[in-house]
Coordinates of C-alpha atoms and ligand atoms in Angstrom, one line a residue:
M60 CA 80.2 120.1 59.7
S61 CA 80.6 121.3 63.3
V62 CA 78.5 120.0 66.1
S63 CA 75.4 122.0 66.9
L64 CA 73.9 122.9 70.3
S65 CA 70.3 124.1 70.3
I66 CA 69.3 126.4 73.2
I67 CA 65.6 126.6 73.9
V68 CA 64.4 129.7 75.8
P69 CA 60.8 129.7 76.9
C70 CA 59.8 133.4 77.4
Y71 CA 56.6 134.8 78.9
N72 CA 56.7 138.6 79.3
E73 CA 60.5 138.7 79.6
E74 CA 61.2 141.9 77.8
Q75 CA 63.5 143.2 80.7
N76 CA 65.7 140.1 80.6
L77 CA 66.1 139.2 76.9
N78 CA 68.8 141.7 76.0
K79 CA 71.0 140.7 78.9
L80 CA 70.5 137.0 78.1
W81 CA 71.2 137.7 74.4
E82 CA 74.6 139.3 75.4
R83 CA 75.5 136.3 77.6
L84 CA 74.5 133.9 74.9
N85 CA 76.6 135.7 72.3
K86 CA 79.7 135.6 74.6
L87 CA 79.0 131.9 75.2
K88 CA 78.7 131.4 71.4
K89 CA 82.2 132.6 70.8
I90 CA 83.7 130.5 73.6
F91 CA 81.9 127.4 72.4
K92 CA 83.1 127.9 68.8
A93 CA 86.7 128.5 69.9
T94 CA 86.9 125.7 72.5
Y95 CA 84.8 122.9 71.1
D96 CA 84.0 124.0 67.5
V97 CA 80.4 123.9 68.5
E98 CA 77.8 126.1 66.8
I99 CA 75.0 127.5 69.0
Y100 CA 71.4 127.6 67.7
P101 CA 69.2 129.7 70.1
I102 CA 65.5 129.0 69.8
F103 CA 63.3 131.6 71.5
V104 CA 59.7 130.6 72.3
D105 CA 57.3 133.5 73.0
D106 CA 54.5 131.9 75.1
G107 CA 51.9 134.5 74.1
S108 CA 53.5 137.4 75.9
S109 CA 51.7 140.7 76.0
D110 CA 54.8 142.9 76.2
E111 CA 57.5 143.4 73.6
T112 CA 58.9 139.9 73.9
H113 CA 57.7 138.9 70.4
N114 CA 59.4 141.9 68.6
I115 CA 62.6 141.5 70.6
I116 CA 63.1 137.8 69.7
K117 CA 62.1 138.4 66.1
G118 CA 64.8 141.1 66.0
F119 CA 67.3 138.5 67.4
S120 CA 66.4 136.1 64.6
Q121 CA 66.7 138.8 61.9
R122 CA 70.2 139.7 63.2
D123 CA 71.6 136.2 63.6
E124 CA 71.7 133.5 61.0
H125 CA 71.3 130.7 63.6
T126 CA 68.6 132.1 65.8
S127 CA 65.0 130.8 65.5
F128 CA 61.9 132.1 67.2
I129 CA 58.3 130.8 67.6
S130 CA 55.5 133.0 68.9
F131 CA 52.3 131.5 70.3
S132 CA 48.9 132.8 69.6
K133 CA 48.2 132.9 73.3
N134 CA 49.7 131.8 76.6
F135 CA 49.9 128.0 76.5
G136 CA 52.2 127.5 79.4
K137 CA 55.9 126.7 79.9
E138 CA 55.4 123.0 79.2
A139 CA 53.9 123.8 75.7
A140 CA 56.8 126.3 75.1
I141 CA 59.3 123.6 75.9
Y142 CA 57.6 121.1 73.6
A143 CA 57.6 123.6 70.7
G144 CA 61.2 124.4 71.3
L145 CA 62.1 120.7 71.4
E146 CA 60.3 120.1 68.1
A147 CA 62.2 123.0 66.5
A148 CA 65.5 121.8 68.0
I149 CA 65.4 118.2 66.9
T150 CA 67.9 118.7 64.1
G151 CA 70.5 119.7 66.6
D152 CA 73.1 117.3 68.0
Y153 CA 72.7 118.5 71.6
I154 CA 69.7 120.3 73.0
T155 CA 69.3 122.4 76.1
I156 CA 66.4 124.3 77.8
I157 CA 67.2 127.5 79.7
D158 CA 65.0 130.1 81.5
A159 CA 64.9 133.6 80.1
D160 CA 65.3 135.2 83.5
L161 CA 68.9 134.2 83.9
Q162 CA 68.2 131.9 86.9
D163 CA 70.0 129.3 84.9
P164 CA 73.5 130.5 84.2
P165 CA 74.3 129.9 80.5
E166 CA 78.0 129.6 81.2
L167 CA 77.4 126.3 83.1
L168 CA 76.7 124.8 79.6
L169 CA 80.5 124.7 79.0
D170 CA 81.0 122.3 81.9
M171 CA 77.8 120.4 81.0
Y172 CA 78.9 120.0 77.4
K173 CA 82.3 118.7 78.5
M174 CA 80.6 116.1 80.7
I175 CA 78.1 114.9 78.1
T176 CA 80.8 114.4 75.5
S177 CA 83.4 112.8 77.7
E178 CA 81.3 110.8 80.1
P179 CA 78.8 108.0 79.3
Y180 CA 75.7 110.1 79.9
D181 CA 72.7 111.0 77.7
C182 CA 71.7 113.9 79.8
I183 CA 73.2 116.4 82.2
A184 CA 70.5 117.8 84.4
T185 CA 70.7 120.5 87.1
R186 CA 69.1 120.9 90.5
R187 CA 69.3 123.7 92.9
T188 CA 70.7 123.1 96.4
D189 CA 68.5 125.6 98.2
R190 CA 65.4 127.7 97.7
K191 CA 66.8 131.0 98.8
G192 CA 64.7 134.0 97.8
E193 CA 61.5 131.9 97.4
P194 CA 58.5 132.6 99.6
I195 CA 58.6 130.2 102.6
I196 CA 55.0 128.8 102.0
R197 CA 55.9 128.1 98.4
S198 CA 59.1 126.2 99.4
W199 CA 57.1 124.2 102.0
F200 CA 54.4 123.2 99.4
A201 CA 57.1 122.4 96.9
R202 CA 58.9 120.1 99.3
R203 CA 55.6 118.3 100.2
F204 CA 54.9 117.9 96.5
Y205 CA 58.2 116.2 95.8
K206 CA 57.7 113.9 98.8
I207 CA 54.2 112.9 97.7
I208 CA 55.0 112.4 94.0
N209 CA 58.1 110.3 94.7
K210 CA 56.2 108.1 97.1
F211 CA 53.3 107.4 94.8
S212 CA 54.4 107.6 91.3
N213 CA 56.6 105.2 89.3
V214 CA 59.0 107.8 88.1
E215 CA 61.7 109.5 90.2
I216 CA 61.4 113.3 90.4
V217 CA 64.4 114.9 92.0
D218 CA 63.6 117.7 94.5
G219 CA 64.8 121.0 93.2
A220 CA 65.2 119.8 89.7
R221 CA 65.2 122.6 87.1
D222 CA 64.2 122.3 83.5
F223 CA 67.8 123.4 82.7
R224 CA 69.4 120.3 81.2
L225 CA 71.5 119.3 78.3
M226 CA 70.3 116.3 76.3
T227 CA 71.4 114.2 73.4
K228 CA 69.4 114.3 70.2
Q229 CA 68.4 110.7 70.8
M230 CA 66.9 111.5 74.2
T231 CA 65.1 114.5 72.8
E232 CA 63.5 112.4 70.2
S233 CA 62.2 110.1 72.9
V234 CA 60.8 113.0 74.9
L235 CA 59.0 114.2 71.8
Q236 CA 57.5 110.8 71.3
V237 CA 55.6 111.3 74.6
S238 CA 53.1 113.5 73.0
E239 CA 50.5 113.8 75.7
R240 CA 48.6 117.1 76.3
N241 CA 48.9 117.2 80.1
R242 CA 52.7 117.6 80.0
F243 CA 54.8 117.4 83.1
S244 CA 58.3 117.5 81.7
K245 CA 60.2 116.7 84.9
G246 CA 58.3 113.4 84.9
I247 CA 58.6 112.8 81.2
F248 CA 62.4 113.3 81.3
S249 CA 62.7 110.7 84.0
W250 CA 60.1 108.4 82.4
V251 CA 62.0 108.1 79.1
G252 CA 65.0 106.6 80.9
Y253 CA 68.6 107.2 79.7
K254 CA 71.5 108.0 81.9
T255 CA 71.3 111.3 83.7
K256 CA 74.0 113.0 85.6
W257 CA 72.8 115.6 88.2
I258 CA 74.8 118.6 88.9
E259 CA 74.0 121.2 91.6
Y260 CA 74.1 124.9 91.8
E261 CA 73.0 127.5 94.2
N262 CA 69.6 129.2 93.5
L263 CA 70.0 132.5 91.7
Q264 CA 67.5 135.3 91.9
R265 CA 65.5 136.2 88.9
N266 CA 67.2 139.0 86.9
D267 CA 64.2 141.2 86.5
G268 CA 60.4 141.0 86.6
S269 CA 58.5 138.6 88.8
S270 CA 57.9 134.8 88.7
K271 CA 55.2 133.9 86.1
W272 CA 53.8 131.2 88.4
S273 CA 50.9 132.1 90.6
F274 CA 50.2 129.9 93.6
F275 CA 47.1 128.6 91.8
K276 CA 49.1 127.8 88.6
L277 CA 51.7 125.9 90.7
T278 CA 49.0 123.9 92.6
S279 CA 47.4 122.8 89.4
Y280 CA 50.8 122.0 87.9
A281 CA 51.5 119.8 91.0
I282 CA 48.1 118.0 90.5
D283 CA 49.0 117.5 86.8
G284 CA 52.3 116.0 87.8
I285 CA 50.7 113.5 90.3
V286 CA 47.9 112.6 88.0
A287 CA 50.1 112.1 84.9
F288 CA 52.5 109.7 86.7
S289 CA 50.4 107.9 89.3
T290 CA 47.1 106.2 89.7
F291 CA 47.6 106.0 93.4
P292 CA 44.9 108.5 94.4
L293 CA 42.4 106.2 92.7
T294 CA 43.6 103.3 94.8
V295 CA 43.3 105.5 97.9
A296 CA 39.7 106.3 97.0
A297 CA 38.9 102.6 96.6
I298 CA 40.6 101.8 99.9
I299 CA 38.7 104.5 101.8
G300 CA 35.5 103.1 100.2
L301 CA 36.3 99.6 101.4
F302 CA 37.1 100.8 104.9
F303 CA 33.7 102.5 105.2
C304 CA 31.9 99.4 104.0
F305 CA 33.6 97.3 106.7
L306 CA 32.7 100.0 109.3
A307 CA 29.1 100.0 108.2
F308 CA 28.9 96.2 108.5
A309 CA 30.4 96.3 112.0
F310 CA 27.8 99.0 113.0
I311 CA 24.9 97.0 111.6
F312 CA 26.0 94.0 113.5
I313 CA 26.4 96.0 116.8
I314 CA 23.0 97.7 116.4
I315 CA 21.2 94.4 115.6
A316 CA 22.8 92.8 118.6
R317 CA 22.0 95.8 120.8
T318 CA 18.3 95.8 119.7
L319 CA 17.9 92.1 120.4
I320 CA 19.5 92.4 123.8
F321 CA 18.2 95.8 125.1
G322 CA 15.1 96.5 123.0
D323 CA 14.9 99.6 120.8
P324 CA 15.5 102.8 122.6
V325 CA 15.2 105.5 120.0
A326 CA 18.2 107.8 120.4
G327 CA 21.4 108.8 118.6
W328 CA 20.2 111.1 115.8
P329 CA 23.2 113.5 116.4
S330 CA 25.6 110.6 115.8
T331 CA 23.6 109.7 112.6
I332 CA 24.1 113.2 111.3
C333 CA 27.8 113.1 112.0
I334 CA 28.2 109.8 110.2
L335 CA 26.1 111.1 107.3
L336 CA 28.2 114.1 106.9
L337 CA 31.5 112.2 107.2
V338 CA 30.4 109.6 104.7
S339 CA 29.1 112.0 102.2
G340 CA 32.2 114.1 102.5
V341 CA 34.4 111.1 101.8
Q342 CA 32.2 110.3 98.8
M343 CA 32.5 113.7 97.4
F344 CA 36.3 113.6 97.8
C345 CA 36.5 110.3 96.0
I346 CA 34.3 111.5 93.2
G347 CA 36.5 114.5 93.0
V348 CA 39.6 112.4 92.6
L349 CA 37.8 110.4 89.9
G350 CA 36.7 113.6 88.3
I351 CA 40.3 114.9 88.0
Y352 CA 41.4 111.7 86.1
I353 CA 38.3 111.9 83.9
S354 CA 39.0 115.5 83.0
K355 CA 42.5 114.5 82.0
I356 CA 41.1 111.7 79.8
Y357 CA 38.7 114.3 78.3
S358 CA 41.4 116.7 77.4
E359 CA 43.6 113.9 76.0
T360 CA 40.8 112.5 73.8
K361 CA 40.0 115.9 72.4
A362 CA 43.6 115.8 71.1
R363 CA 43.9 119.5 70.7
P364 CA 47.3 120.8 69.6
I365 CA 49.8 121.4 72.4
Y366 CA 50.4 124.9 71.1
I367 CA 49.4 127.2 68.2
A368 CA 52.2 129.3 66.6
K369 CA 51.2 132.5 64.9
D370 CA 54.6 133.5 63.7
K371 CA 57.9 131.6 63.5
V372 CA 61.2 131.4 61.8
I373 CA 63.2 128.1 62.3
K374 CA 66.8 127.9 61.3
N375 CA 68.7 124.7 61.6
K376 CA 72.0 123.2 60.5
I377 CA 70.6 120.5 58.3
D378 CA 69.6 122.8 55.4
G379 CA 71.0 125.9 56.9
G380 CA 67.7 127.3 55.8
T381 CA 64.7 129.2 57.1
H382 CA 61.2 128.0 57.3
E383 CA 57.9 130.0 57.2
Ligands
LIG243 N1 57.3 130.8 81.2 C1 56.6 130.5 80.1 N2 55.3 130.4 80.1 C2 54.6 130.6 81.3 C3 55.3 130.8 82.5 C4 56.7 130.9 82.4 O1 57.2 130.3 79.0 O2 53.3 130.5 81.3 C5 58.8 130.9 81.2 C6 59.4 132.2 81.8 O3 59.4 133.2 80.8 C7 60.8 131.8 82.2 C8 60.6 130.3 82.6 O4 59.4 129.9 82.0 O5 61.7 131.9 81.1 C9 60.5 130.1 84.1 O6 59.4 131.0 84.6 P1 59.6 131.7 86.0 O7 60.9 132.4 86.1 O8 58.4 132.6 86.1 O9 59.4 130.5 87.0 P2 60.3 130.3 88.4 O10 61.7 130.6 88.0 O11 59.7 131.3 89.3 O12 60.0 128.9 88.7
LIG244 MG1 62.5 132.1 87.1

């Protein structure tokens, strides 16, 4: 039986890009078959799109005996789409994730496949060398985010890392074992270990449509990433608390000494107000940090499913069959 390569494509309102991607994948399919005797199994995951995405990918699946699709009941986010794709892909020998907007060139998979089969790596991952075509403010925040997370968390997250990567079945199984709800894949891929080779390519512009990530969505994704892989913010909160305690003791000492020496001139209410504001601000900040962690615990303990599929057809090489 030939080796299989599952290609997971998370799609959210990507109707303008899917046909082009499909063409490129079909070309790639022929080359893979001829060069390596590898069978390609595309898995399209429709993340609750409101456009024609669902019908288009369903059509692909009807036309091709190796193409699967999953459609979510609503938008669960790219992380959930990746998870659903990985679950469906687990019967494959090699698994890859690729964006629907053609920002990840599918043809690169030929080189990546060659590397993973001939070199001792479990994963070939990609990072982009520049952030051309991205808003400047977004790039700036992205850079800060990578600096912060790498300083404070116990996993290494490579700046500019894409989700586009080729993994062995074994590594994919490990990634699926990390079944937390607050998923931050870039961290999870690094956390599971294994040997990863990084290859670089220049940033490509999105084929059509606009980025599905708003600034707010990205910010909350960044917070998710930090909270999921580091408890350092809690330590900072504790240290700030301790610092203010010491400061308070020092002030008490100074005031007692001053009263004993100079008597008790009533003055200084403006400074009292300033201190009051500062301290209550710091307190609110620390409670906020605590709150973020508690909210994550809350959503983990509810143990809701990571996604809900309303329609799917899964095809894999094990039984060559179709489910649901
Ligand atoms: N995506 C998704 N769910 C979302 C947002 C995005 O499945 O809620 C998909 C999207 O269709 C695309 C990929 O994730 O295939 C990357 O999204 P996008 O191009 O908007 O991100 P960017 O390239 O700007 O980081
Ligand atoms: Mg994109």
